[in-house]
mmCIF file of C-alpha atoms in Angstrom:
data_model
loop_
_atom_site.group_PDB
_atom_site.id
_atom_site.type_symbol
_atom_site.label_atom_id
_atom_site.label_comp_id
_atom_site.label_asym_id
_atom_site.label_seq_id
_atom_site.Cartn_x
_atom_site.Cartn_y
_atom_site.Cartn_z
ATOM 1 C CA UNK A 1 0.236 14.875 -20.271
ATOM 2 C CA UNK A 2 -2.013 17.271 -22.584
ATOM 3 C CA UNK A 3 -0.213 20.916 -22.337
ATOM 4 C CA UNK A 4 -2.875 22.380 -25.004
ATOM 5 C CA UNK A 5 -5.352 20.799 -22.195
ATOM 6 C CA UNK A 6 -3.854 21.906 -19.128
ATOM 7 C CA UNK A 7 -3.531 25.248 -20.157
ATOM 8 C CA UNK A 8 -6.999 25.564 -21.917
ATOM 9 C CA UNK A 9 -8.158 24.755 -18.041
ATOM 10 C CA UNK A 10 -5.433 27.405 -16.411
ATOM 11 C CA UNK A 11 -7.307 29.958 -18.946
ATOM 12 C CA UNK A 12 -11.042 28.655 -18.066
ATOM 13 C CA UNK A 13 -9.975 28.855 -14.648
ATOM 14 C CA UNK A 14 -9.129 32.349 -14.640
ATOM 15 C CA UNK A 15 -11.904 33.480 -16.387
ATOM 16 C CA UNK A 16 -14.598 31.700 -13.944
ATOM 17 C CA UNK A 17 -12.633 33.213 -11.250
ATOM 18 C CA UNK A 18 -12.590 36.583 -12.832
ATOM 19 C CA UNK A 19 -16.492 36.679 -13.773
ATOM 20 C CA UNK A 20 -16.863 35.433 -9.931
ATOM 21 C CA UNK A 21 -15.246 38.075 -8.628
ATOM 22 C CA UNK A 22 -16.932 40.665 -11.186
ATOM 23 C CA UNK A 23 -19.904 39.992 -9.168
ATOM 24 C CA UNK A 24 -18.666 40.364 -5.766
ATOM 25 C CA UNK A 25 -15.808 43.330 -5.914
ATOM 26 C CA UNK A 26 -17.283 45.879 -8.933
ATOM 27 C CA UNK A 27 -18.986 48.049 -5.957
ATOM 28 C CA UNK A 28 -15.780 47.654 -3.774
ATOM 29 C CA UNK A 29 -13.647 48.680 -5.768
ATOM 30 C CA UNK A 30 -15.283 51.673 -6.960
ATOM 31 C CA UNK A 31 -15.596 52.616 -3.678
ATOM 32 C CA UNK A 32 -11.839 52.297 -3.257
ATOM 33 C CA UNK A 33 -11.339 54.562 -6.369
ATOM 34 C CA UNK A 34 -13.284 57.324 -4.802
ATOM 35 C CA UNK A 35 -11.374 57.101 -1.175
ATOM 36 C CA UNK A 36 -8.152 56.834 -2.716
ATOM 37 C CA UNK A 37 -8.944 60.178 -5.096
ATOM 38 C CA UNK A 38 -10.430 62.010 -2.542
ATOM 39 C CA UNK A 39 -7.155 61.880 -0.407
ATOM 40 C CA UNK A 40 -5.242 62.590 -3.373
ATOM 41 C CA UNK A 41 -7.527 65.247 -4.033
ATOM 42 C CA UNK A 42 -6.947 66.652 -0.589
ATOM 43 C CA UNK A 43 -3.726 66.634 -0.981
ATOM 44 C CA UNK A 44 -2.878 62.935 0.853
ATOM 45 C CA UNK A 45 -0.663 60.470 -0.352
ATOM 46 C CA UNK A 46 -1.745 56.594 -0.783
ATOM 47 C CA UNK A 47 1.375 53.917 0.808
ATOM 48 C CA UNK A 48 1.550 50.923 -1.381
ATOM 49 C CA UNK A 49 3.423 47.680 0.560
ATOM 50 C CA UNK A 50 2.865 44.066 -0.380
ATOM 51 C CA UNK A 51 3.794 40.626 1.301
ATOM 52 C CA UNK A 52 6.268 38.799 -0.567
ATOM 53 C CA UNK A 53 5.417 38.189 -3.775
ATOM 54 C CA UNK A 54 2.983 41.072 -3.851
ATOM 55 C CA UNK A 55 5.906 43.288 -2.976
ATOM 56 C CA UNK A 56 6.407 43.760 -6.824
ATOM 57 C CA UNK A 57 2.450 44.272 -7.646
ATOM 58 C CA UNK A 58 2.735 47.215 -4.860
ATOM 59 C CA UNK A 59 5.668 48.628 -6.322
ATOM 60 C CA UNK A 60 4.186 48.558 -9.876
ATOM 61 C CA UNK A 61 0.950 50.334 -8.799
ATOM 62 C CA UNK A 62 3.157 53.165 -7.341
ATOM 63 C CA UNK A 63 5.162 53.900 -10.449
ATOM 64 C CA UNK A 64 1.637 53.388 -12.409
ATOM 65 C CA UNK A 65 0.244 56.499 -10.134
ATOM 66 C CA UNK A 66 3.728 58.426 -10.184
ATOM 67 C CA UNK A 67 4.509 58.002 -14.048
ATOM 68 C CA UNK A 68 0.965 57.033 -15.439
ATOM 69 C CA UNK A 69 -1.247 54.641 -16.163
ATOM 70 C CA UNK A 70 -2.412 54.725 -19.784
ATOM 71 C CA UNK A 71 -3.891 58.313 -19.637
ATOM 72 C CA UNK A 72 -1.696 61.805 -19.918
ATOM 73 C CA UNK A 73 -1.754 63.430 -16.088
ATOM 74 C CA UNK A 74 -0.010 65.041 -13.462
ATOM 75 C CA UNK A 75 2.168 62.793 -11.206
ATOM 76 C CA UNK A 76 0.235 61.803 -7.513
ATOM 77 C CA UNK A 77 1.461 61.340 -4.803
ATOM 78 C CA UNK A 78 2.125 57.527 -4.107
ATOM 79 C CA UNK A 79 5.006 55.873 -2.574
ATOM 80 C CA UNK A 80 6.222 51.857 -2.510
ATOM 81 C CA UNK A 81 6.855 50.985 1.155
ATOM 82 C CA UNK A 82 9.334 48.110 -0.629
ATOM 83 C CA UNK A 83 11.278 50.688 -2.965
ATOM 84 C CA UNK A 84 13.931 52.240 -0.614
ATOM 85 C CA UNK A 85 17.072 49.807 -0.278
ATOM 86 C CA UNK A 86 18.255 52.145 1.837
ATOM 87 C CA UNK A 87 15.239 52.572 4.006
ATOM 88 C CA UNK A 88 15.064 48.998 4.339
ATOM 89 C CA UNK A 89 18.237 47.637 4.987
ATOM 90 C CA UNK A 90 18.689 48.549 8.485
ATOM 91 C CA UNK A 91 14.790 47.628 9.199
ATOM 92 C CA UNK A 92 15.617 44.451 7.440
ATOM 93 C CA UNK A 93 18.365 44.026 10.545
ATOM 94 C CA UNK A 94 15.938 44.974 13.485
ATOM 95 C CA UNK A 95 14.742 42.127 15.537
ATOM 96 C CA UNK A 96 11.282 42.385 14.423
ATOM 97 C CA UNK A 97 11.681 42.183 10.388
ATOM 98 C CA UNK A 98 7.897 42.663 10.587
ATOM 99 C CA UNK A 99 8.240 45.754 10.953
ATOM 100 C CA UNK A 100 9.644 46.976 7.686
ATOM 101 C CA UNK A 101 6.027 48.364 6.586
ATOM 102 C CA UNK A 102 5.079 49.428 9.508
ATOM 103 C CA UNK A 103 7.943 51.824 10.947
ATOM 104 C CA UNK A 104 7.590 53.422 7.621
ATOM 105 C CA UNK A 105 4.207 54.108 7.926
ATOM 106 C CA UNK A 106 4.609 56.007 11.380
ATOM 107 C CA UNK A 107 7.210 57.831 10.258
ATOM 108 C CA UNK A 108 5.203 58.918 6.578
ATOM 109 C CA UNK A 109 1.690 58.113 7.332
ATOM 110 C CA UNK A 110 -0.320 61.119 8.174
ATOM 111 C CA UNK A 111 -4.379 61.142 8.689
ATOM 112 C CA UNK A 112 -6.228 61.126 5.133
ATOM 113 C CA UNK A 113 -3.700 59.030 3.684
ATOM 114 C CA UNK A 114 -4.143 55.660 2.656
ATOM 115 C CA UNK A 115 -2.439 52.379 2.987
ATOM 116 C CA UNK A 116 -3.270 50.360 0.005
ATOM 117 C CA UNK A 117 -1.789 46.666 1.253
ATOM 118 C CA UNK A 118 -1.585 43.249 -1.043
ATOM 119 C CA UNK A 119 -1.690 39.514 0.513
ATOM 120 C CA UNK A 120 -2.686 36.525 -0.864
ATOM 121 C CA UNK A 121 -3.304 35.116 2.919
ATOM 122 C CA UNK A 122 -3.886 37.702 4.660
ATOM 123 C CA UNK A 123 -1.673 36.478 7.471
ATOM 124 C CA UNK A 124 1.361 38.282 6.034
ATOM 125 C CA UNK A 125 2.787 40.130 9.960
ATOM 126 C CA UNK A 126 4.150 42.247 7.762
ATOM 127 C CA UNK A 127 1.234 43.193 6.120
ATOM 128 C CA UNK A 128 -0.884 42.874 9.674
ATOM 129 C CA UNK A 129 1.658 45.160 11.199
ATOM 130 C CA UNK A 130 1.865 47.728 8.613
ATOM 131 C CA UNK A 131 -2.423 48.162 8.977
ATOM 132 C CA UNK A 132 -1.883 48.507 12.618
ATOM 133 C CA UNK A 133 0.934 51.162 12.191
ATOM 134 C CA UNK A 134 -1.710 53.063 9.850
ATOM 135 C CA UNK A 135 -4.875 52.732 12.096
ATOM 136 C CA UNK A 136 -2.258 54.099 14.809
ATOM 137 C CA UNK A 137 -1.695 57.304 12.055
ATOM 138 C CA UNK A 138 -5.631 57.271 11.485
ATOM 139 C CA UNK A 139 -5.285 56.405 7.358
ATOM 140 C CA UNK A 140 -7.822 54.907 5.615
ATOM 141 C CA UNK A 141 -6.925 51.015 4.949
ATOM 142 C CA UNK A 142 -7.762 49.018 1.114
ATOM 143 C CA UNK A 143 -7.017 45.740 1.577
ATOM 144 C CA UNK A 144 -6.342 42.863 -1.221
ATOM 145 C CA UNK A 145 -6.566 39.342 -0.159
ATOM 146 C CA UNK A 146 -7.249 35.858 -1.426
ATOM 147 C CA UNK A 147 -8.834 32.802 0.365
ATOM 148 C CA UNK A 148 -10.778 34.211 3.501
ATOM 149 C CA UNK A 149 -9.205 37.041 4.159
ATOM 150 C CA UNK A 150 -7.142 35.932 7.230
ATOM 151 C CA UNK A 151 -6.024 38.144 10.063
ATOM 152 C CA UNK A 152 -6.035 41.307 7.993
ATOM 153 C CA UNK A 153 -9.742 40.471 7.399
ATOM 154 C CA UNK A 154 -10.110 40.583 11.231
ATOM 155 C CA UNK A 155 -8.342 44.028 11.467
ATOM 156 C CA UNK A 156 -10.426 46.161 9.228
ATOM 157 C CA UNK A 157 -12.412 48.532 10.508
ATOM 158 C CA UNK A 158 -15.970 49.787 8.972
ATOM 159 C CA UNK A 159 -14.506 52.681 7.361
ATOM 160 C CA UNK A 160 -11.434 50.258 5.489
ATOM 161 C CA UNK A 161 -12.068 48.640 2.153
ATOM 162 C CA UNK A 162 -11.221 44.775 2.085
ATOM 163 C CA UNK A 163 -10.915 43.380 -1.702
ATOM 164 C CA UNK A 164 -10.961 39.520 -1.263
ATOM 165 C CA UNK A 165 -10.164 37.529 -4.093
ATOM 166 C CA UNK A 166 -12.797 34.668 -4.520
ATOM 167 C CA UNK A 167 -9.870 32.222 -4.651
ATOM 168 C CA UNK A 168 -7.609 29.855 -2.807
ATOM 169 C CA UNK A 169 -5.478 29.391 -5.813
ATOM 170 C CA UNK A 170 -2.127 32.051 -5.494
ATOM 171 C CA UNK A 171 -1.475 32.351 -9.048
ATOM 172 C CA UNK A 172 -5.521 32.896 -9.139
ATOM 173 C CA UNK A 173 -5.575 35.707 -6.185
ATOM 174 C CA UNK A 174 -1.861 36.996 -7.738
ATOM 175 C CA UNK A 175 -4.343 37.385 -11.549
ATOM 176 C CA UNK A 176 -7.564 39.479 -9.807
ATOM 177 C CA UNK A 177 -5.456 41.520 -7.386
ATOM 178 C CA UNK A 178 -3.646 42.532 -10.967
ATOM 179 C CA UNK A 179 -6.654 43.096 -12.484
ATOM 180 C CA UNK A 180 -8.265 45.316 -9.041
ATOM 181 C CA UNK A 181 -4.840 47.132 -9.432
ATOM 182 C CA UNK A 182 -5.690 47.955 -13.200
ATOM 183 C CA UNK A 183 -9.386 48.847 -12.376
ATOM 184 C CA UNK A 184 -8.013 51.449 -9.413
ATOM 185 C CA UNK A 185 -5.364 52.979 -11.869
ATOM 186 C CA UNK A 186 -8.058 53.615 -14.445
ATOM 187 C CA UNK A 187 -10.562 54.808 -11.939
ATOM 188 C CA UNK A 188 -8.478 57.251 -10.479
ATOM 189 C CA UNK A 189 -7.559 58.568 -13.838
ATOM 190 C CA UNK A 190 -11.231 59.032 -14.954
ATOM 191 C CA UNK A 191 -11.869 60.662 -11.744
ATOM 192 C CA UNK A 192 -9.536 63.094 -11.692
ATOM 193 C CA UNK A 193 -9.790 63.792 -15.286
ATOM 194 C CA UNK A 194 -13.530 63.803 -16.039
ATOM 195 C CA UNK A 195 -13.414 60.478 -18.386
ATOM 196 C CA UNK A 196 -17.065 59.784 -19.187
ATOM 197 C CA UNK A 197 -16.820 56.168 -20.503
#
């Protein structure tokens, strides 16, 4: 086997993908930037939760929009629906351990806020119970997904943002929904700072 090969085509890979995706979620995500500002702005808070893997991605944009991102601000509001041991231990224990987003989310979730959510599939229940929970509290909804989109596709309404990587590839859909996170972080930033360029 040719490592210096194989990776050379991991790296081509991603960038195809990337440039793909350039194309298809630029618009998108802007518009995600400006709904997830304007509830800060109005004083709302944006829930971050993430299927499995993702769980770490969703706790990493939190901290990002409570400690910074790579400009000097004030702290926003933004909270990791994975972060709380405590908060999740006895949910971890109910008999429906797809509901460890989603009980959250009634109890925290308040109209204007917005539920930021992070699945490969799409098909996470967590995930799909956790948008349901926050259409039930009347948040806005930013979905990232890989592959089609599965059921959380399905669930969105018109006024929810779905990010779909152009993938079927995990460690492909695991690179853009990265990158999207970046591209929000920075967004926001500009927006509520007045960056120009």
């Amino acid at each position: 086997m040719d490592l210096i090969e194989r990776i050379s085509r991991q790296f081509q890979d991603n960038t195809r993908t990337t440039l793909d995706a350039l194309e298809m979620l630029a618009a998108p995500i802007a518009g995600a930037i400006e709904v997830m500002t304007s509830s800060l702005l109005d004083n709302g808070k944006i829930l971050v939760c993430g299927g499995s893997g993702s769980s770490g991605d969703a706790r990493r944009f939190a901290a990002q929009l409570v400690n910074g991102f790579e400009l000097e601000r004030p702290s926003l509001a933004a909270f990791a629906l994975s972060a709380d041991a405590s908060t999740l231990a006895p949910i971890a224990g109910d008999p429906s351990p797809a509901a460890l987003f989603s009980r959250q989310i009634l109890a925290l979730g308040q109209p204007g806020d917005v539920l930021l959510t992070l699945s490969t599939s799409g098909d996470s229940s967590r995930i799909v119970d956790a948008i349901r929970a926050a259409q039930e509290r009347d948040m806005r909804i930013i979905a990232l997904t890989g592959i089609e989109g599965g059921t959380v596709a399905e669930l969105l309404g018109p006024d929810d943002i779905h990010l779909c990587a152009p993938a079927d590839r995990t460690a492909r859909i695991q690179e853009l929904h990265l990158l999207i996170l970046h591209c929000l972080c920075d967004g926001i930033d500009c927006l509520l700072l007045g960056v120009e360029d």
